[in-house]
XYZ file of C-alpha atoms in Angstrom:
518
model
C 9.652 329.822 166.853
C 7.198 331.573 165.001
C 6.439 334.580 166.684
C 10.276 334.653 167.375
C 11.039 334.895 163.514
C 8.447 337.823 162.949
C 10.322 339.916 165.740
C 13.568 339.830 164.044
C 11.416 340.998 161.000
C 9.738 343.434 162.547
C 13.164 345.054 164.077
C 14.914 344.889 160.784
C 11.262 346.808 158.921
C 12.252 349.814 161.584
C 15.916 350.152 160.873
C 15.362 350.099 157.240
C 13.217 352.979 156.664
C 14.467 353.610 153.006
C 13.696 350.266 151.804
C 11.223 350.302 149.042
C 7.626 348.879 150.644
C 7.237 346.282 148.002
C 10.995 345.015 148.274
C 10.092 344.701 152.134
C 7.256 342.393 151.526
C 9.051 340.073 149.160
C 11.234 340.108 151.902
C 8.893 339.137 154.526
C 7.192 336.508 152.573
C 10.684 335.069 151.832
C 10.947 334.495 155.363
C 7.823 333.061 156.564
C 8.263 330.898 153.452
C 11.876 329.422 155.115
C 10.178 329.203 158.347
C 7.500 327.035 156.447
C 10.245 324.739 154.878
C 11.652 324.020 158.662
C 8.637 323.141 160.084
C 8.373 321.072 156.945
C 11.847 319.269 157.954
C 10.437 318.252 160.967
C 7.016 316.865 160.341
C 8.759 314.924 157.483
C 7.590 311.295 158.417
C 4.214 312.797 159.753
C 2.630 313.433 156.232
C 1.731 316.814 157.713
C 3.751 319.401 155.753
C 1.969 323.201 156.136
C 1.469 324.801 152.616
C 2.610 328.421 152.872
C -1.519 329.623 152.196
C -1.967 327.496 155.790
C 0.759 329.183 157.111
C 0.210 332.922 156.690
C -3.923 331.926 157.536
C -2.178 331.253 160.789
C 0.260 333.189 161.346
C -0.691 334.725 164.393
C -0.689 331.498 166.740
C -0.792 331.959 170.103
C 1.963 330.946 172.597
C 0.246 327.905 173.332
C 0.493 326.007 170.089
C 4.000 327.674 169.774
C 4.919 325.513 172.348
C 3.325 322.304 171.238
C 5.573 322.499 167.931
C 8.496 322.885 170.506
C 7.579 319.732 171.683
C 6.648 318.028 168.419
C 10.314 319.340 167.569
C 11.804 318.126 170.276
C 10.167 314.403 169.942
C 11.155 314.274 166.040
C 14.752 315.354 167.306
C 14.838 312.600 169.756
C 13.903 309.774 167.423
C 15.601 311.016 164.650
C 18.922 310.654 167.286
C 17.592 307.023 168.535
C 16.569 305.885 164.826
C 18.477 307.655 162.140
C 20.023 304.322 161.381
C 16.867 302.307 160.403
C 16.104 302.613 157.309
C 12.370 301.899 157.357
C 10.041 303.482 159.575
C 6.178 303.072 160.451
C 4.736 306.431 159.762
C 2.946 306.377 162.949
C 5.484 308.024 165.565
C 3.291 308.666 168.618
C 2.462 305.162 169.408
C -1.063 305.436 168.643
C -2.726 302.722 166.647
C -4.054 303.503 163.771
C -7.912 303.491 163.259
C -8.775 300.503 160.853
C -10.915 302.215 158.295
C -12.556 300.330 155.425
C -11.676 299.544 152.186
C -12.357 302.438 150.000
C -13.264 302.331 146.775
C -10.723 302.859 143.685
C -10.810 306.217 141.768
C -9.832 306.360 138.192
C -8.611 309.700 136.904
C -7.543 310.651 133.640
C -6.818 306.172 132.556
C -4.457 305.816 136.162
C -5.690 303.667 138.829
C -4.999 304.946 142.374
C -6.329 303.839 145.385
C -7.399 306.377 147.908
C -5.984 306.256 151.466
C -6.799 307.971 154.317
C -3.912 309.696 156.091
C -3.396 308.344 159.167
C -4.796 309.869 162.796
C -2.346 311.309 165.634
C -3.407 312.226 168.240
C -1.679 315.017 169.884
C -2.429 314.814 173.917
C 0.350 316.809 175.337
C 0.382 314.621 177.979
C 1.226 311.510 175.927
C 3.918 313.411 174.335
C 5.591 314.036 177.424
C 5.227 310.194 178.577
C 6.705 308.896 175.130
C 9.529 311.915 175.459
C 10.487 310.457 178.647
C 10.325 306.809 177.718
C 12.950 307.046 174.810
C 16.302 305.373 175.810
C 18.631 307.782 177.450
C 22.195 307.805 176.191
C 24.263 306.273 178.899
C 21.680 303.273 179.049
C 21.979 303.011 175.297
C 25.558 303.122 175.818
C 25.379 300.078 178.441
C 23.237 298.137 176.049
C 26.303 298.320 173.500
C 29.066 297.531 176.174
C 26.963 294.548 177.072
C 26.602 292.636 173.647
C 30.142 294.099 172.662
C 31.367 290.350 174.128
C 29.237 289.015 171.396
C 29.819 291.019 168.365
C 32.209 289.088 165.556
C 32.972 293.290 164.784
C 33.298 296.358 167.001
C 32.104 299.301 165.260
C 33.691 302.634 165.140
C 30.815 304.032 166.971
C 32.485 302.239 169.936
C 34.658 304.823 169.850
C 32.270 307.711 170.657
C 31.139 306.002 173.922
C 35.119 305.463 175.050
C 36.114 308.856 175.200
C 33.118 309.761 177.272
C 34.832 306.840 179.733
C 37.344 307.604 181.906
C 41.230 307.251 180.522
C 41.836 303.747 182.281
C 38.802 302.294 180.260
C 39.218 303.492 177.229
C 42.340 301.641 176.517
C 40.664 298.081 177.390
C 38.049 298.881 174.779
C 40.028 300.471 172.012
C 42.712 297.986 171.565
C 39.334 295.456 170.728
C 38.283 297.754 167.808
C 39.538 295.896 164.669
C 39.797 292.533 166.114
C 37.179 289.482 165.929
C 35.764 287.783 167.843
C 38.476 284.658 168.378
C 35.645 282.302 169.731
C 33.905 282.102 165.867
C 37.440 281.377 164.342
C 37.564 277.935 165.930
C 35.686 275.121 165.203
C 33.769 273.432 168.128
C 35.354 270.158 169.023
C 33.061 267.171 167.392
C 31.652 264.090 169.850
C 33.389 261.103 168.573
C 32.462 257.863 170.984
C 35.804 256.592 172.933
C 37.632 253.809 171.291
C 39.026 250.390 173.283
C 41.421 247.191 172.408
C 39.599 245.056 170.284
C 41.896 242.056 169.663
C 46.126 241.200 169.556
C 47.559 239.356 166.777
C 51.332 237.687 166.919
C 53.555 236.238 164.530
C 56.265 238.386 164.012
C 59.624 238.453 165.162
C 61.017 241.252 165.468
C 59.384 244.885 165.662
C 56.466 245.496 163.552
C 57.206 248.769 161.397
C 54.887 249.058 158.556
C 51.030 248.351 157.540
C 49.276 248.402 154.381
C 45.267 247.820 154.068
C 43.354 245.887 151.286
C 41.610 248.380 148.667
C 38.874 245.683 149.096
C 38.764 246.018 152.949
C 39.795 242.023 152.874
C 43.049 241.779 154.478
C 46.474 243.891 155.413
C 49.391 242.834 155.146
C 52.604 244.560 157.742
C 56.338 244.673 157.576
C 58.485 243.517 160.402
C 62.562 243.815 161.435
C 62.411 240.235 161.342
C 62.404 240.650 157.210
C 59.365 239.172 156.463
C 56.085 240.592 155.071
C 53.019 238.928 156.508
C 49.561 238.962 154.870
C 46.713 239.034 157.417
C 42.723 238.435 157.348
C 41.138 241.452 157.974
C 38.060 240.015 160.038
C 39.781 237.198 161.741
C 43.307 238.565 161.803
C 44.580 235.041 161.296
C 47.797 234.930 159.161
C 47.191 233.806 155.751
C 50.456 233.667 153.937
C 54.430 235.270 154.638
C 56.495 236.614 151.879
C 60.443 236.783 152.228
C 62.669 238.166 149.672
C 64.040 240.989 151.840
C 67.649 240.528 153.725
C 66.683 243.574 156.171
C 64.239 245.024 158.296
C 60.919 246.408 156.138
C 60.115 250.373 156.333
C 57.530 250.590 154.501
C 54.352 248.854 152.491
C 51.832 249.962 149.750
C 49.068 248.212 148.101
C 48.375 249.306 145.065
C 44.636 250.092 144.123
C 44.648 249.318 140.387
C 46.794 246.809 140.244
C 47.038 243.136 142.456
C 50.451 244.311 143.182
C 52.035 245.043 147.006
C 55.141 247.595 146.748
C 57.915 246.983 149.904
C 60.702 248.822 150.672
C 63.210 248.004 153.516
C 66.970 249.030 154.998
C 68.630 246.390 152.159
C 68.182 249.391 149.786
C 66.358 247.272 147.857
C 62.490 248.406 146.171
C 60.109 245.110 145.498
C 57.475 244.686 143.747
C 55.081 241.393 144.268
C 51.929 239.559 142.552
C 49.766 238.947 145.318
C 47.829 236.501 142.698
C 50.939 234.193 142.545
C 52.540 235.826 145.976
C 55.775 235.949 144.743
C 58.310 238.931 143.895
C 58.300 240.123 140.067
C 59.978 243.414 139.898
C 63.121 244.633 141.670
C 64.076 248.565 141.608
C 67.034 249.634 141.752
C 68.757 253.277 142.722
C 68.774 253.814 145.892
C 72.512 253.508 147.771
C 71.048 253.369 151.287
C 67.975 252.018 153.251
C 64.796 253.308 151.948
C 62.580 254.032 154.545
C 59.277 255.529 152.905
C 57.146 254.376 149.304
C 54.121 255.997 148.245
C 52.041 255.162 144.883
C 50.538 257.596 142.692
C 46.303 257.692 142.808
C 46.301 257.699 139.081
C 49.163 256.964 137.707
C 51.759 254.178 137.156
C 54.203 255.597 139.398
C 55.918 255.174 142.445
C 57.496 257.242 144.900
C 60.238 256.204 147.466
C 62.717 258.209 149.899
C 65.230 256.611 152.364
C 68.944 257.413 153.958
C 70.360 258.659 150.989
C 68.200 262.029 150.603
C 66.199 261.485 147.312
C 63.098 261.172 146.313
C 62.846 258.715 143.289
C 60.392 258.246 140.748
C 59.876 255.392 138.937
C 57.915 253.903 136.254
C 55.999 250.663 137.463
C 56.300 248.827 134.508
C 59.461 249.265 132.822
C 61.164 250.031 136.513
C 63.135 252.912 134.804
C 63.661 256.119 136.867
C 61.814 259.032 135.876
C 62.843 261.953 138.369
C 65.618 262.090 141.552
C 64.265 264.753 143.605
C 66.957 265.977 145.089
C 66.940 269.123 148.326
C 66.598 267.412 151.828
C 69.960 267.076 153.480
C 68.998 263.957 155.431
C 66.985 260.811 154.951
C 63.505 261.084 154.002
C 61.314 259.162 156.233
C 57.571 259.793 155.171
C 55.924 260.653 151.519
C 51.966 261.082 150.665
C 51.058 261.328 147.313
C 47.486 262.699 145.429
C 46.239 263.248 142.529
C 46.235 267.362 142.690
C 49.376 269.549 142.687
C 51.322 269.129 144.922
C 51.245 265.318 143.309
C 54.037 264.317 145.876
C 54.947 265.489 149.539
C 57.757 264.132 151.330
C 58.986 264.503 154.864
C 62.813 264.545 156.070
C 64.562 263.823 159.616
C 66.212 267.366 158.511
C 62.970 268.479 159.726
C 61.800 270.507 156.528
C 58.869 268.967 154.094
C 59.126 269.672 150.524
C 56.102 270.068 147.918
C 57.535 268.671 144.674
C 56.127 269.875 141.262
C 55.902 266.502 139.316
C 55.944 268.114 135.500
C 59.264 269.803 136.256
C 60.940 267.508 138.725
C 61.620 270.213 140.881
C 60.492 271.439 144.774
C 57.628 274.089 145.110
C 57.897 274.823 148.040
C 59.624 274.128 151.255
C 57.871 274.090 154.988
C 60.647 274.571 157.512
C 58.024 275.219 160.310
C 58.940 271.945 162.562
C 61.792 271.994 164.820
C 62.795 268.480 164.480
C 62.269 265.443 162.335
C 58.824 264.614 160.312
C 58.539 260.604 160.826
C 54.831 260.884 159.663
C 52.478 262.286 157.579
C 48.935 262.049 156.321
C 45.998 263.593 153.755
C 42.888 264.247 154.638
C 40.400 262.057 152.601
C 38.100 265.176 151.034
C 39.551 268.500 152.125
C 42.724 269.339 150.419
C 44.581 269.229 152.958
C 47.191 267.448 154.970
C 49.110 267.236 158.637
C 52.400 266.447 159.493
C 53.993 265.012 163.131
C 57.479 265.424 164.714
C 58.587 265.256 168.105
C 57.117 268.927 168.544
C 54.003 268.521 167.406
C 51.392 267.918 164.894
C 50.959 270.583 162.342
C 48.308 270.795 159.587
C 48.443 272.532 156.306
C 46.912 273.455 153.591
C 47.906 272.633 149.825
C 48.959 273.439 147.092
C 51.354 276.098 148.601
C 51.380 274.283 152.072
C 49.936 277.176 153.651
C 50.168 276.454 157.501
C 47.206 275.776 159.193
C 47.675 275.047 163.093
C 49.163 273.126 166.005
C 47.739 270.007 167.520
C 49.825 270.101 171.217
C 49.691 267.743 174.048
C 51.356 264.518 172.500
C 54.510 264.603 174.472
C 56.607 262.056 172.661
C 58.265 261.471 169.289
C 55.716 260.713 167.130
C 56.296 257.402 164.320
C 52.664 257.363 162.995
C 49.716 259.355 162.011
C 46.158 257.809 160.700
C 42.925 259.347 159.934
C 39.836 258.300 159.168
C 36.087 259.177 157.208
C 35.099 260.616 160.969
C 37.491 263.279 161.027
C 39.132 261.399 163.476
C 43.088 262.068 163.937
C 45.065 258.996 165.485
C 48.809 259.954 166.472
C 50.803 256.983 167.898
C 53.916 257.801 170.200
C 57.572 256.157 170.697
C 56.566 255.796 174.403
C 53.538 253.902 173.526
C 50.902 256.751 173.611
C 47.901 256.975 171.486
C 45.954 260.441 171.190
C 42.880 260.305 169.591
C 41.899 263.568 167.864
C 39.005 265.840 166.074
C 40.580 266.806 163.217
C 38.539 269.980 162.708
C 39.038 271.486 166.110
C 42.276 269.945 167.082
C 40.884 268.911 170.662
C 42.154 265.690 171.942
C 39.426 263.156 173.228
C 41.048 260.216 174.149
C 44.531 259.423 175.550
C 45.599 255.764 175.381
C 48.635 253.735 176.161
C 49.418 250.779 175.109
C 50.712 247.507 177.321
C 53.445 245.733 176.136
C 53.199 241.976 175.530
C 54.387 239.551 177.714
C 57.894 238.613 177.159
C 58.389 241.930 176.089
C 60.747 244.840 177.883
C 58.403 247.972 179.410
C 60.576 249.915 176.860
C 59.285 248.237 173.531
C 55.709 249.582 174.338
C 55.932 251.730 171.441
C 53.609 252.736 168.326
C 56.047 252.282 165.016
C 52.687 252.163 162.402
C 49.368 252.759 161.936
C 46.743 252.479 159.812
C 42.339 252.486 159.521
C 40.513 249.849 157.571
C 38.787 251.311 154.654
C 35.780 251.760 156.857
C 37.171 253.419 159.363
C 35.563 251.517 162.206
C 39.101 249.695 162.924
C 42.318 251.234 164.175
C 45.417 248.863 163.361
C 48.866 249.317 164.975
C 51.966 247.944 164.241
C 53.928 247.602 167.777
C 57.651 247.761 169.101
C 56.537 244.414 171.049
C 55.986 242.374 168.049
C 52.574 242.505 168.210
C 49.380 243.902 165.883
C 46.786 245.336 167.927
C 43.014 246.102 167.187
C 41.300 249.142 168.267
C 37.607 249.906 167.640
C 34.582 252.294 168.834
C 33.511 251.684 172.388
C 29.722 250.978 171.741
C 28.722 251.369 175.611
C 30.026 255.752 174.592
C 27.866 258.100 174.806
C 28.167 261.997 174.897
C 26.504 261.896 178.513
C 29.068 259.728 179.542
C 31.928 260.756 177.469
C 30.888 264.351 177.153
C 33.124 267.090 175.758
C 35.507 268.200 178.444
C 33.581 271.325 179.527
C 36.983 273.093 180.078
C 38.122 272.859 176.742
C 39.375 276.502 175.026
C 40.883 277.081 172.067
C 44.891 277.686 172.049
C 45.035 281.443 170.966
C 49.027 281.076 171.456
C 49.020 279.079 167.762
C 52.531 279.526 166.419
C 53.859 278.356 163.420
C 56.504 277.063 165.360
């Protein structure tokens, strides 16, 4: 490069004769000075820059070290391609080691302390430089490298790009339409091992179909709701019947305990709202408002109010204690069949067989928000116990979402029947019960279904009345309680013979990519 340079400015000396002489050797220095400053570029990480007194004491190499800076160039060119995106380098780029030298001794000049290092050796066989030359990565294996962990990346980069229009046309497509999306597998949750649950015990006494369930606060007993129009009061441990409350003239929809109070709350298809002491078991309030069957009751975490929806398309509010009305939440267009309530906004959620669930804003008395994402009625619904968030099931499906503007979330397919009842418990474990007497056990996190049950109806029972009308966890969530179409009150709990290596994770399992809100 050197010797190069000085022809050109030899060439241009002769064909400028009438050039003053000094002019031409500030010209000449000017240019063995640039040619200095690229050799400079080049020996950057080196820490062997030439001073321009070393250069012109050398000026007049010979063509043999002209071409061993050719090939120093061409190395630093080479890893400057294969490394230009790390941002720390070891200054050593040959691959020698370095000699350990010992520890020198620290000069003070003018009050600075500076320790004095020796520059490091390299040694410049021209054979090694052609071995290390050769060993760097070629591009097309680099290239490989990048298709082959491309299946792994959460994020393509753009630089993806410069390999695919080196491919030929029918590959490039396959690659380019993957540029701005992520990886799907890291959007999904894993599924969760939960251990396989079995019948634990069957409780009679009712009459008639068993439609609603209510647990203890105190984990002591439950009490469920029957068409025979009777509210029965059961121990929790035993499950032996401890007392039966009447004061209804229909069938019971629904049953809440309250958990500050030693009340129980019952609603039924006599349009009637009760309220009974469980201290003296006897009624003590009566509610009245609604002008068909109520079907649904929900208490408020916090405060002294109640919630219930039925036939007649309203949501009313009520005051426990002085039984007046507060709000009639008017906007579904059929019967309401399902309400959850919490403590956050949205403080009430309701359900409707006109398959739409409204988010009510309790301070106004008005609806939020309205979810029209299921394609037929919402008979259930339940909140998860510490993310804010609840799910919703229809004959469809089950859909989650996420408050407080009910953002949806995603579908939980596979239960192929309409669905009456919905339970979760501290395990993240979703329990859907069916009108064909199905009962899907689910993670909630993942949405994969572990277990699929079904239920045998009692004898003296028809094959049709094997269905799942409630459900309901203890407060532990160890036990599953449902409330039958055969009269009867089954217990489920975990299997304790379950173990992943014999109830592993089905090894098929994928997440559904095809996740419509619809």
């Amino acid at each position: 490069m050197t010797t190069s340079n000085e022809n050109i400015i030899n060439n241009e000396t002769q064909n400028s004769s009438t050039i003053d002489p000094k002019e031409l050797e500030n010209i000449k220095k000017l240019c063995k000075l640039s040619i200095v400053n690229t050799i400079n570029s080049y020996r950057l990480n080196t820490q062997q820059k030439l001073q321009s007194s070393e250069y012109q004491n050398n000026i007049s190499t010979t063509s043999d070290n002209s071409d061993n800076d050719y090939r120093k160039i061409q190395l630093y060119s080479k890893i400057k391609d294969e490394y230009d995106r790390v941002k720390d380098m070891t200054p050593i780029v040959y691959g020698s080691k370095p000699q350990q030298q010992p520890n020198k001794p620290v000069t003070k000049q003018a009050g600075t302390t500076k320790p004095t290092v020796d520059k490091p050796t390299i040694e410049e066989d021209t054979q090694e430089l052609d071995n290390l030359i050769n060993s760097l990565p070629k591009q097309e294996e680099k290239k490989r490298k990048l298709d082959h962990s491309y299946n792994n990346a959460l994020v393509i980069h753009n630089t993806l790009n410069t390999f695919n229009n080196n491919n030929n046309n029918n590959n490039a497509t396959s690659n380019d339409r993957s540029l701005s999306l992520l990886n799907a597998a890291f959007a999904y949750d894993k599924p969760e091992w939960h251990p396989q649950w079995k019948l634990m015990r069957v409780v009679a006494g009712h009459t008639g179909w068993v439609r609603a369930i209510s647990v203890d606060v105190r984990n002591e007993w439950f009490c469920t709701g029957s068409t025979d129009n009777t509210i029965k009061v059961w121990d929790l441990a035993s499950g032996e019947l401890k007392v039966t409350l009447t004061g209804h003239i229909s069938a019971i929809r629904g049953l809440e305990v309250s958990s500050r109070h030693p009340y129980l709350f019952s609603v039924g298809e006599d349009n009637r709202v009760l309220c009974w002491d469980l201290e003296h078991n006897r009624q003590v309030r009566d509610y009245y408002g609604h002008s068909k069957g109520v079907y649904a009751v929900a208490m408020h975490p916090t405060l002294d109010i109640l919630f219930t929806g039925g036939r007649d398309r309203v949501v009313r509010v009520w005051d426990i204690r002085t039984r007046a009305p507060i709000f009639q939440l008017q906007g579904h267009r059929n019967a309401v069949a399902s309400l959850i309530s919490q403590s956050a906004d949205p403080q009430i959620i309701s359900g409707s067989h006109d398959n739409t669930i409204r988010l009510w804003d309790l301070a106004s008395g008005t609806s939020a928000a309205t979810l029209t994402n299921h394609k037929s009625s919402i008979r259930a619904m339940v909140q998860h116990h510490k993310e804010y968030t609840f799910a919703s099931a229809g004959s469809d499906n089950i859909k989650q979402w996420k408050c407080p503007e009910g953002a949806f979330i995603k579908n939980l397919s596979g239960h192929n029947s309409i669905l009456n009842a919905l339970a979760l418990n501290q395990d993240n474990v979703l329990v859907s019960g069916g009108d064909n007497g199905t009962v899907h056990f689910w993670d909630w996190k993942s949405g994969y279904c572990f277990q699929k049950l079904e239920t045998i109806a009692q004898p003296g029972s028809l094959h049709s009345e094997a269905g799942i009308l409630a459900m309901s966890f203890d407060r532990t969530g160890s036990r599953l309680i449902t409330c039958e179409a055969d009269k009867s009150i089954k217990f489920y709990k975990e299997d304790d013979q379950s173990t992943p290596q014999k109830n592993p994770i089905a090894s098929d399992w994928k997440p559904s990519f095809d996740n419509k809100r619809y």
